[in-house]
Tab-separated table of N, CA, C and O in Angstrom:
chain	number	residue	atom	x	y	z
A	1	UNK	N	0.735	-1.266	-0.098
A	1	UNK	CA	-0.082	-0.010	-0.027
A	1	UNK	C	0.875	0.993	0.090
A	1	UNK	O	1.820	1.470	0.749
A	2	UNK	N	0.444	2.307	-0.871
A	2	UNK	CA	1.316	3.428	-0.837
A	2	UNK	C	1.369	4.192	0.195
A	2	UNK	O	-0.132	4.709	0.725
A	3	UNK	N	2.229	4.872	0.760
A	3	UNK	CA	2.139	5.958	1.644
A	3	UNK	C	2.443	7.415	0.892
A	3	UNK	O	3.350	7.491	0.176
A	4	UNK	N	1.420	8.257	1.513
A	4	UNK	CA	1.720	9.701	0.960
A	4	UNK	C	2.081	10.569	1.851
A	4	UNK	O	1.256	10.653	3.105
A	5	UNK	N	3.216	11.215	1.728
A	5	UNK	CA	3.590	12.132	2.751
A	5	UNK	C	3.470	13.482	2.209
A	5	UNK	O	4.111	13.850	0.962
A	6	UNK	N	2.838	14.555	2.813
A	6	UNK	CA	2.346	15.815	2.460
A	6	UNK	C	2.976	16.803	3.384
A	6	UNK	O	2.857	16.816	4.673
A	7	UNK	N	3.646	17.674	2.975
A	7	UNK	CA	4.378	18.794	3.762
A	7	UNK	C	3.703	20.161	3.753
A	7	UNK	O	2.916	20.161	3.085
A	8	UNK	N	4.318	21.159	4.374
A	8	UNK	CA	3.639	22.414	4.418
A	8	UNK	C	4.852	23.347	4.413
A	8	UNK	O	5.949	22.910	4.192
A	9	UNK	N	4.790	24.554	4.679
A	9	UNK	CA	5.883	25.594	4.577
A	9	UNK	C	6.457	25.680	6.035
A	9	UNK	O	7.260	26.469	6.138
A	10	UNK	N	5.696	24.774	6.952
A	10	UNK	CA	6.573	24.888	8.425
A	10	UNK	C	8.135	24.760	8.240
A	10	UNK	O	8.502	23.837	7.729
A	11	UNK	N	8.829	25.707	8.735
A	11	UNK	CA	10.236	25.624	8.643
A	11	UNK	C	10.851	24.403	9.637
A	11	UNK	O	11.817	23.982	9.212
A	12	UNK	N	10.139	23.732	10.398
A	12	UNK	CA	10.601	22.780	11.229
A	12	UNK	C	10.539	21.372	10.487
A	12	UNK	O	11.265	20.322	10.870
A	13	UNK	N	9.558	21.189	9.605
A	13	UNK	CA	9.562	19.806	9.013
A	13	UNK	C	10.944	19.216	8.214
A	13	UNK	O	11.072	18.093	8.676
A	14	UNK	N	11.535	19.987	7.533
A	14	UNK	CA	12.912	19.479	7.203
A	14	UNK	C	13.839	19.282	8.298
A	14	UNK	O	14.709	18.405	7.980
A	15	UNK	N	13.965	20.107	8.991
A	15	UNK	CA	14.918	19.945	9.993
A	15	UNK	C	14.659	18.742	10.944
A	15	UNK	O	15.527	17.954	11.162
A	16	UNK	N	13.453	18.598	11.481
A	16	UNK	CA	13.058	17.360	12.268
A	16	UNK	C	12.753	16.252	11.303
A	16	UNK	O	13.203	15.039	11.940
A	17	UNK	N	12.352	16.248	10.299
A	17	UNK	CA	12.130	15.074	9.538
A	17	UNK	C	10.891	14.443	9.632
A	17	UNK	O	10.620	13.359	10.033
A	18	UNK	N	9.942	15.367	9.342
A	18	UNK	CA	8.446	14.880	9.582
A	18	UNK	C	7.536	15.760	8.427
A	18	UNK	O	7.873	16.516	7.702
A	19	UNK	N	6.399	14.984	8.119
A	19	UNK	CA	5.409	15.606	7.106
A	19	UNK	C	4.326	16.154	8.193
A	19	UNK	O	3.654	15.572	9.183
A	20	UNK	N	3.585	17.173	7.524
A	20	UNK	CA	2.392	17.491	7.952
A	20	UNK	C	1.244	16.424	8.220
A	20	UNK	O	0.561	16.377	9.075
A	21	UNK	N	1.238	15.540	6.965
A	21	UNK	CA	0.266	14.801	7.084
A	21	UNK	C	0.636	13.776	6.376
A	21	UNK	O	1.333	13.614	5.492
A	22	UNK	N	0.415	12.163	6.928
A	22	UNK	CA	0.878	11.053	6.463
A	22	UNK	C	-0.601	10.408	6.208
A	22	UNK	O	-1.130	10.020	6.868
A	23	UNK	N	-0.500	9.832	4.906
A	23	UNK	CA	-1.783	9.164	4.244
A	23	UNK	C	-1.367	7.590	3.721
A	23	UNK	O	-0.463	7.578	3.102
A	24	UNK	N	-2.074	6.619	4.457
A	24	UNK	CA	-1.786	5.327	4.059
A	24	UNK	C	-3.316	4.543	3.657
A	24	UNK	O	-4.125	4.578	4.822
A	25	UNK	N	-3.588	4.333	2.769
A	25	UNK	CA	-4.922	3.803	2.229
A	25	UNK	C	-6.135	5.009	2.827
A	25	UNK	O	-5.878	5.902	2.376
A	26	UNK	N	-6.912	4.543	3.584
A	26	UNK	CA	-8.036	5.293	4.115
A	26	UNK	C	-7.664	6.087	5.522
A	26	UNK	O	-8.725	6.394	6.059
A	27	UNK	N	-6.562	5.832	5.861
A	27	UNK	CA	-6.193	6.664	7.096
A	27	UNK	C	-5.109	7.694	6.895
A	27	UNK	O	-4.277	7.578	6.202
A	28	UNK	N	-5.407	8.846	7.640
A	28	UNK	CA	-4.533	9.795	7.850
A	28	UNK	C	-4.172	10.310	9.176
A	28	UNK	O	-4.720	10.333	9.961
A	29	UNK	N	-2.698	10.616	9.296
A	29	UNK	CA	-2.281	11.097	10.520
A	29	UNK	C	-1.864	12.687	10.380
A	29	UNK	O	-1.082	12.737	9.363
A	30	UNK	N	-2.277	13.475	11.042
A	30	UNK	CA	-1.677	14.959	11.121
A	30	UNK	C	-1.049	15.239	12.250
A	30	UNK	O	-1.432	15.022	13.318
A	31	UNK	N	0.208	15.506	11.836
A	31	UNK	CA	1.336	15.998	12.901
A	31	UNK	C	0.768	16.996	13.920
A	31	UNK	O	0.080	17.881	13.470
A	32	UNK	N	1.433	17.158	14.748
A	32	UNK	CA	1.085	18.163	15.953
A	32	UNK	C	1.158	19.582	15.202
A	32	UNK	O	2.340	19.783	14.360
A	33	UNK	N	0.049	20.295	15.191
A	33	UNK	CA	-0.036	21.441	14.432
A	33	UNK	C	-0.287	22.594	15.417
A	33	UNK	O	-0.847	22.872	16.517
A	34	UNK	N	0.488	23.725	15.278
A	34	UNK	CA	0.419	25.116	16.108
A	34	UNK	C	-0.227	26.192	15.240
A	34	UNK	O	-0.619	26.169	14.092
A	35	UNK	N	-0.403	27.339	15.886
A	35	UNK	CA	-0.924	28.553	15.325
A	35	UNK	C	0.277	29.250	14.718
A	35	UNK	O	0.291	30.519	14.857
A	36	UNK	N	1.165	28.844	13.950
A	36	UNK	CA	2.169	29.219	13.110
A	36	UNK	C	1.587	29.737	11.907
A	36	UNK	O	1.309	28.886	11.124
A	37	UNK	N	1.647	30.929	11.501
A	37	UNK	CA	1.088	31.497	10.290
A	37	UNK	C	2.211	32.334	9.637
A	37	UNK	O	2.672	33.226	10.202
A	38	UNK	N	2.605	32.019	8.512
A	38	UNK	CA	3.601	32.807	7.766
A	38	UNK	C	4.908	33.190	8.696
A	38	UNK	O	5.617	33.982	8.753
A	39	UNK	N	5.336	31.901	9.424
A	39	UNK	CA	6.587	31.990	10.161
A	39	UNK	C	6.401	32.814	11.673
A	39	UNK	O	7.165	32.816	12.409
A	40	UNK	N	4.911	33.082	11.934
A	40	UNK	CA	4.902	33.956	13.154
A	40	UNK	C	3.854	33.029	14.046
A	40	UNK	O	2.665	32.785	13.414
A	41	UNK	N	3.733	33.269	15.423
A	41	UNK	CA	2.673	32.877	16.054
A	41	UNK	C	1.456	33.863	15.696
A	41	UNK	O	1.452	35.073	16.075
A	42	UNK	N	0.086	33.301	15.552
A	42	UNK	CA	-1.006	33.968	15.386
A	42	UNK	C	-1.672	34.049	16.684
A	42	UNK	O	-1.580	33.141	17.400
A	43	UNK	N	-2.231	34.962	16.901
A	43	UNK	CA	-2.969	35.416	18.253
A	43	UNK	C	-2.377	34.830	19.695
A	43	UNK	O	-2.706	34.377	20.370
A	44	UNK	N	-1.089	35.664	19.764
A	44	UNK	CA	-0.298	35.590	20.886
A	44	UNK	C	-1.156	35.668	22.253
A	44	UNK	O	-2.004	36.872	22.253
A	45	UNK	N	-1.111	34.849	23.349
A	45	UNK	CA	-2.152	35.185	24.593
A	45	UNK	C	-3.468	34.500	24.391
A	45	UNK	O	-4.114	34.658	25.184
A	46	UNK	N	-3.963	34.453	23.318
A	46	UNK	CA	-5.354	33.797	23.198
A	46	UNK	C	-5.384	32.351	22.759
A	46	UNK	O	-5.402	31.882	21.699
A	47	UNK	N	-5.590	31.579	23.694
A	47	UNK	CA	-5.771	30.242	23.492
A	47	UNK	C	-6.980	29.713	22.789
A	47	UNK	O	-6.642	28.724	21.896
A	48	UNK	N	-8.116	30.169	22.814
A	48	UNK	CA	-9.143	30.071	21.834
A	48	UNK	C	-9.013	30.107	20.596
A	48	UNK	O	-9.236	29.426	19.520
A	49	UNK	N	-8.279	31.460	20.224
A	49	UNK	CA	-8.152	31.875	18.776
A	49	UNK	C	-6.850	30.910	18.056
A	49	UNK	O	-6.870	30.501	17.177
A	50	UNK	N	-5.925	30.617	19.027
A	50	UNK	CA	-4.883	29.793	18.584
A	50	UNK	C	-5.591	28.406	18.081
A	50	UNK	O	-4.975	27.828	17.248
A	51	UNK	N	-6.222	27.968	19.013
A	51	UNK	CA	-6.906	26.606	18.753
A	51	UNK	C	-7.841	26.762	17.353
A	51	UNK	O	-7.590	25.636	16.639
A	52	UNK	N	-8.584	27.751	17.256
A	52	UNK	CA	-9.270	27.821	15.931
A	52	UNK	C	-8.204	27.762	14.795
A	52	UNK	O	-8.577	27.006	13.824
A	53	UNK	N	-7.270	28.641	14.932
A	53	UNK	CA	-6.215	28.707	13.917
A	53	UNK	C	-5.754	27.221	13.429
A	53	UNK	O	-5.712	26.726	12.313
A	54	UNK	N	-5.417	26.453	14.766
A	54	UNK	CA	-4.772	25.122	14.495
A	54	UNK	C	-5.917	24.279	13.750
A	54	UNK	O	-5.359	23.676	12.820
A	55	UNK	N	-7.018	24.523	14.147
A	55	UNK	CA	-8.065	23.542	13.674
A	55	UNK	C	-8.300	23.820	12.260
A	55	UNK	O	-8.625	22.852	11.277
A	56	UNK	N	-8.188	25.184	11.814
A	56	UNK	CA	-8.325	25.418	10.383
A	56	UNK	C	-7.097	24.884	9.553
A	56	UNK	O	-7.379	24.439	8.563
A	57	UNK	N	-6.021	24.874	10.170
A	57	UNK	CA	-4.957	24.339	9.339
A	57	UNK	C	-4.892	22.864	9.255
A	57	UNK	O	-4.644	22.423	8.304
A	58	UNK	N	-5.590	22.288	10.242
A	58	UNK	CA	-5.465	20.901	10.138
A	58	UNK	C	-6.748	20.500	9.123
A	58	UNK	O	-6.607	19.382	8.265
A	59	UNK	N	-7.830	21.385	8.989
A	59	UNK	CA	-8.839	21.068	7.984
A	59	UNK	C	-8.478	21.303	6.918
A	59	UNK	O	-8.711	20.498	5.851
A	60	UNK	N	-7.318	22.320	6.533
A	60	UNK	CA	-6.815	22.364	4.930
A	60	UNK	C	-5.836	21.241	4.785
A	60	UNK	O	-5.821	20.848	3.759
A	61	UNK	N	-5.161	20.760	5.879
A	61	UNK	CA	-4.268	19.539	5.489
A	61	UNK	C	-5.178	18.422	5.129
A	61	UNK	O	-4.710	17.679	4.238
A	62	UNK	N	-6.250	18.194	5.671
A	62	UNK	CA	-6.803	17.061	5.561
A	62	UNK	C	-7.587	16.885	4.323
A	62	UNK	O	-7.635	15.990	3.358
A	63	UNK	N	-8.097	18.167	3.722
A	63	UNK	CA	-8.709	18.385	2.602
A	63	UNK	C	-7.816	18.261	1.527
A	63	UNK	O	-7.944	17.656	0.478
A	64	UNK	N	-6.499	18.630	1.746
A	64	UNK	CA	-5.274	18.285	0.536
A	64	UNK	C	-5.217	16.908	0.266
A	64	UNK	O	-4.871	16.559	-0.868
A	65	UNK	N	-5.318	16.147	1.308
A	65	UNK	CA	-5.270	14.718	1.278
A	65	UNK	C	-6.475	13.958	1.004
A	65	UNK	O	-6.399	12.718	0.975
A	66	UNK	N	-7.673	14.606	0.806
A	66	UNK	CA	-8.764	13.994	0.442
A	66	UNK	C	-9.735	13.758	1.448
A	66	UNK	O	-10.598	12.569	1.498
A	67	UNK	N	-9.643	14.166	2.657
A	67	UNK	CA	-10.312	13.900	3.836
A	67	UNK	C	-11.309	15.014	4.383
A	67	UNK	O	-10.677	16.224	3.731
A	68	UNK	N	-11.983	15.015	5.359
A	68	UNK	CA	-12.658	16.110	5.921
A	68	UNK	C	-12.619	15.965	7.430
A	68	UNK	O	-12.178	14.953	7.824
A	69	UNK	N	-13.003	16.997	7.908
A	69	UNK	CA	-13.151	16.869	9.712
A	69	UNK	C	-13.859	15.883	9.965
A	69	UNK	O	-13.698	15.181	10.919
A	70	UNK	N	-14.934	15.686	9.256
A	70	UNK	CA	-16.105	14.462	9.721
A	70	UNK	C	-15.258	13.077	9.786
A	70	UNK	O	-15.817	12.203	10.297
A	71	UNK	N	-13.909	13.073	9.044
A	71	UNK	CA	-13.487	11.774	9.112
A	71	UNK	C	-12.545	11.585	10.257
A	71	UNK	O	-11.778	10.646	10.538
A	72	UNK	N	-12.306	12.662	11.113
A	72	UNK	CA	-11.582	12.662	12.188
A	72	UNK	C	-11.997	11.688	13.233
A	72	UNK	O	-13.331	11.947	13.737
A	73	UNK	N	-11.094	10.937	13.775
A	73	UNK	CA	-11.593	9.884	14.916
A	73	UNK	C	-10.979	10.083	16.128
A	73	UNK	O	-11.345	9.490	17.185
A	74	UNK	N	-9.729	10.852	16.190
A	74	UNK	CA	-9.223	10.934	17.360
A	74	UNK	C	-8.334	12.444	17.178
A	74	UNK	O	-7.733	12.736	16.080
A	75	UNK	N	-8.287	13.287	18.258
A	75	UNK	CA	-7.473	14.385	18.306
A	75	UNK	C	-6.705	14.141	19.753
A	75	UNK	O	-7.292	13.705	20.683
A	76	UNK	N	-5.626	14.862	19.818
A	76	UNK	CA	-4.790	15.023	21.163
A	76	UNK	C	-4.231	16.424	21.200
A	76	UNK	O	-3.883	17.188	20.373
A	77	UNK	N	-4.626	17.173	22.150
A	77	UNK	CA	-4.431	18.561	22.533
A	77	UNK	C	-3.215	18.450	23.482
A	77	UNK	O	-3.334	18.036	24.592
A	78	UNK	N	-2.444	19.368	23.214
A	78	UNK	CA	-1.315	19.770	24.252
A	78	UNK	C	-1.351	21.146	24.384
A	78	UNK	O	-1.380	21.991	23.497
A	79	UNK	N	-1.506	21.682	25.805
A	79	UNK	CA	-1.737	22.861	26.228
A	79	UNK	C	-0.433	23.164	27.216
A	79	UNK	O	-0.182	22.399	27.968
A	80	UNK	N	-0.242	24.536	27.187
A	80	UNK	CA	0.921	24.775	28.154
A	80	UNK	C	0.482	25.244	29.458
A	80	UNK	O	1.026	25.601	30.429
A	81	UNK	N	-0.898	25.467	29.519
A	81	UNK	CA	-1.580	26.061	30.753
A	81	UNK	C	-2.910	25.020	31.064
A	81	UNK	O	-3.915	25.548	30.474
A	82	UNK	N	-3.095	24.104	31.803
A	82	UNK	CA	-4.246	23.201	31.631
A	82	UNK	C	-5.329	24.065	32.295
A	82	UNK	O	-6.540	23.754	32.249
A	83	UNK	N	-5.028	25.150	33.164
A	83	UNK	CA	-6.006	25.933	33.722
A	83	UNK	C	-6.850	26.723	32.770
A	83	UNK	O	-7.928	26.912	32.820
A	84	UNK	N	-6.451	26.582	31.543
A	84	UNK	CA	-7.166	27.351	30.302
A	84	UNK	C	-7.787	26.483	29.517
A	84	UNK	O	-8.161	26.490	28.174
A	85	UNK	N	-8.022	25.120	29.955
A	85	UNK	CA	-8.611	23.874	29.293
A	85	UNK	C	-9.883	24.363	28.591
A	85	UNK	O	-10.165	23.653	27.389
A	86	UNK	N	-10.506	25.181	29.301
A	86	UNK	CA	-12.077	25.482	28.868
A	86	UNK	C	-12.032	26.226	27.320
A	86	UNK	O	-12.598	25.942	26.414
A	87	UNK	N	-11.056	27.255	27.524
A	87	UNK	CA	-10.758	28.011	26.202
A	87	UNK	C	-10.670	27.079	24.988
A	87	UNK	O	-11.003	27.106	23.877
A	88	UNK	N	-9.760	26.194	25.225
A	88	UNK	CA	-9.267	25.316	24.150
A	88	UNK	C	-10.366	24.376	24.029
A	88	UNK	O	-10.518	24.184	22.724
A	89	UNK	N	-10.771	23.758	24.954
A	89	UNK	CA	-12.047	22.769	24.769
A	89	UNK	C	-13.277	23.317	24.080
A	89	UNK	O	-13.843	22.704	23.367
A	90	UNK	N	-13.554	24.423	24.402
A	90	UNK	CA	-14.856	25.193	23.780
A	90	UNK	C	-14.525	25.274	22.218
A	90	UNK	O	-15.378	25.057	21.520
A	91	UNK	N	-13.317	25.883	21.951
A	91	UNK	CA	-12.793	26.110	20.450
A	91	UNK	C	-12.984	24.661	19.768
A	91	UNK	O	-13.576	24.753	18.661
A	92	UNK	N	-12.413	23.795	20.528
A	92	UNK	CA	-12.322	22.491	19.861
A	92	UNK	C	-13.816	21.976	19.465
A	92	UNK	O	-14.144	21.304	18.466
A	93	UNK	N	-14.808	22.124	20.698
A	93	UNK	CA	-16.114	21.645	20.508
A	93	UNK	C	-16.861	22.455	19.518
A	93	UNK	O	-17.654	21.786	18.717
A	94	UNK	N	-16.361	23.674	19.160
A	94	UNK	CA	-17.277	24.549	18.108
A	94	UNK	C	-16.850	23.550	16.537
A	94	UNK	O	-17.749	23.620	15.730
A	95	UNK	N	-15.754	22.947	16.495
A	95	UNK	CA	-15.510	22.228	15.257
A	95	UNK	C	-15.976	20.586	15.448
A	95	UNK	O	-16.586	20.258	14.502
A	96	UNK	N	-15.626	20.303	16.420
A	96	UNK	CA	-16.086	18.789	16.746
A	96	UNK	C	-17.323	18.484	17.691
A	96	UNK	O	-17.459	17.196	17.749
A	97	UNK	N	-17.833	19.226	17.665
A	97	UNK	CA	-19.231	18.907	18.671
A	97	UNK	C	-20.210	17.881	18.302
A	97	UNK	O	-20.781	17.117	19.039
A	98	UNK	N	-20.386	17.838	16.784
A	98	UNK	CA	-21.029	16.864	16.342
A	98	UNK	C	-20.427	15.591	15.817
A	98	UNK	O	-21.069	14.385	15.800
A	99	UNK	N	-19.041	15.881	15.638
A	99	UNK	CA	-18.283	14.636	15.093
A	99	UNK	C	-17.846	13.725	16.312
A	99	UNK	O	-17.793	12.486	16.259
A	100	UNK	N	-17.468	14.461	17.357
A	100	UNK	CA	-17.157	13.814	18.596
A	100	UNK	C	-16.031	12.752	18.536
A	100	UNK	O	-16.069	11.492	18.948
A	101	UNK	N	-14.901	13.123	18.311
A	101	UNK	CA	-13.733	11.979	17.887
A	101	UNK	C	-13.137	11.822	19.428
A	101	UNK	O	-13.618	12.428	20.391
A	102	UNK	N	-12.823	10.648	19.567
A	102	UNK	CA	-11.978	10.203	20.866
A	102	UNK	C	-10.895	11.451	20.983
A	102	UNK	O	-10.529	12.008	20.039
A	103	UNK	N	-10.674	11.866	22.287
A	103	UNK	CA	-9.843	13.137	22.427
A	103	UNK	C	-9.203	12.968	23.569
A	103	UNK	O	-9.738	12.516	24.621
A	104	UNK	N	-8.098	13.579	23.709
A	104	UNK	CA	-7.081	13.875	24.983
A	104	UNK	C	-6.643	15.068	25.109
A	104	UNK	O	-6.277	15.764	24.130
A	105	UNK	N	-6.628	15.843	26.227
A	105	UNK	CA	-5.820	17.082	26.470
A	105	UNK	C	-4.981	16.870	27.515
A	105	UNK	O	-5.254	16.397	28.670
A	106	UNK	N	-3.810	17.131	27.420
A	106	UNK	CA	-2.672	17.187	28.289
A	106	UNK	C	-1.815	18.555	28.485
A	106	UNK	O	-1.673	19.197	27.422
A	107	UNK	N	-1.295	18.669	29.577
A	107	UNK	CA	-0.466	19.978	29.820
A	107	UNK	C	1.054	19.477	29.510
A	107	UNK	O	1.466	18.490	30.004
A	108	UNK	N	1.601	20.156	28.742
A	108	UNK	CA	3.122	20.243	28.456
A	108	UNK	C	4.008	21.377	28.999
A	108	UNK	O	3.198	22.284	29.409
A	109	UNK	N	5.137	21.269	29.480
A	109	UNK	CA	5.929	22.172	30.024
A	109	UNK	C	6.052	23.265	28.939
A	109	UNK	O	6.221	24.431	29.314
A	110	UNK	N	6.191	22.972	27.702
A	110	UNK	CA	6.457	23.983	26.644
A	110	UNK	C	6.230	23.635	25.460
A	110	UNK	O	6.422	22.227	25.266
A	111	UNK	N	6.147	24.492	24.395
A	111	UNK	CA	6.144	23.998	23.030
A	111	UNK	C	7.205	24.779	22.228
A	111	UNK	O	7.901	25.517	22.939
A	112	UNK	N	7.321	24.487	20.992
A	112	UNK	CA	8.613	25.048	20.349
A	112	UNK	C	8.796	26.427	20.355
A	112	UNK	O	9.938	27.095	20.380
A	113	UNK	N	7.833	27.548	20.482
A	113	UNK	CA	7.789	28.659	20.659
A	113	UNK	C	7.206	29.185	21.864
A	113	UNK	O	5.966	28.753	22.193
A	114	UNK	N	7.488	29.959	22.740
A	114	UNK	CA	7.034	30.312	23.967
A	114	UNK	C	5.492	31.123	23.897
A	114	UNK	O	4.816	30.990	25.101
A	115	UNK	N	5.465	31.756	22.699
A	115	UNK	CA	4.245	32.250	22.663
A	115	UNK	C	3.011	31.282	22.012
A	115	UNK	O	1.814	31.679	22.149
A	116	UNK	N	3.389	29.982	21.774
A	116	UNK	CA	2.415	28.916	21.589
A	116	UNK	C	1.558	28.479	22.558
A	116	UNK	O	2.297	28.062	23.700
A	117	UNK	N	0.550	28.486	22.614
A	117	UNK	CA	-0.504	27.903	24.038
A	117	UNK	C	-0.936	26.383	23.591
A	117	UNK	O	-1.309	25.689	24.824
A	118	UNK	N	-1.095	26.002	22.456
A	118	UNK	CA	-1.730	24.869	22.190
A	118	UNK	C	-0.926	24.335	20.750
A	118	UNK	O	-0.819	24.922	19.840
A	119	UNK	N	-1.000	22.666	20.902
A	119	UNK	CA	-0.671	22.014	19.712
A	119	UNK	C	-1.728	20.819	19.789
A	119	UNK	O	-1.905	20.359	20.627
A	120	UNK	N	-2.019	20.545	18.305
A	120	UNK	CA	-3.086	19.469	18.186
A	120	UNK	C	-2.550	18.590	17.119
A	120	UNK	O	-2.255	18.951	16.203
A	121	UNK	N	-2.839	17.304	17.312
A	121	UNK	CA	-2.677	16.026	16.440
A	121	UNK	C	-3.908	15.698	16.061
A	121	UNK	O	-5.124	15.599	16.964
A	122	UNK	N	-4.325	14.963	15.030
A	122	UNK	CA	-5.412	14.414	14.401
A	122	UNK	C	-5.258	13.285	13.649
A	122	UNK	O	-4.367	13.187	12.874
A	123	UNK	N	-6.124	12.200	13.936
A	123	UNK	CA	-6.035	11.055	13.071
A	123	UNK	C	-7.578	10.830	12.442
A	123	UNK	O	-8.411	11.388	13.012
A	124	UNK	N	-7.397	10.440	11.134
A	124	UNK	CA	-8.589	10.433	10.407
A	124	UNK	C	-8.862	9.115	9.441
A	124	UNK	O	-7.761	8.683	9.120
A	125	UNK	N	-9.879	8.463	9.504
A	125	UNK	CA	-10.298	7.599	8.754
A	125	UNK	C	-11.449	7.830	7.839
A	125	UNK	O	-12.543	8.015	8.375
A	126	UNK	N	-11.560	7.537	6.655
A	126	UNK	CA	-12.765	7.770	5.623
A	126	UNK	C	-13.072	6.390	5.061
A	126	UNK	O	-12.512	5.508	5.198
A	127	UNK	N	-14.257	6.360	4.564
A	127	UNK	CA	-14.918	5.289	4.171
A	127	UNK	C	-13.983	4.744	2.819
A	127	UNK	O	-13.625	5.599	2.075
A	128	UNK	N	-13.746	3.641	2.809
A	128	UNK	CA	-13.157	3.069	1.500
A	128	UNK	C	-13.752	3.305	0.105
A	128	UNK	O	-15.087	3.369	0.237
A	129	UNK	N	-12.920	3.528	-0.570
A	129	UNK	CA	-13.583	4.049	-2.087
A	129	UNK	C	-14.319	2.768	-2.525
A	129	UNK	O	-13.868	1.506	-2.318
A	130	UNK	N	-15.437	2.878	-3.036
A	130	UNK	CA	-16.343	1.767	-3.461
A	130	UNK	C	-15.562	1.032	-4.871
A	130	UNK	O	-14.951	1.598	-5.541
């Protein structure tokens, strides 16, 4: 089975050696995604807005690979301040409230840039082609 690796303009992908999204058959894995836009942190200090930005980036990545947000079966949210869980959780719920993937939120000590408040991974499975 063919594996498709799709990158983005993220400066860390070639350094670390990863892809934005990897597709194998009807399954896709989206790497940890942050609110970096054009090389800068979008919405510094605003956890909800960063979460919305992250989810928009994930949605675009999935669409490039032939998936939709409705195909997402699992998300993992990494936050730098768990006391702000509700801001992140509500923004996640705006997107996934009807889809309701399996999900985890954990606090981490830091992300790659100190202004980043959240990073999200997503796994998706689509219906096999007929």
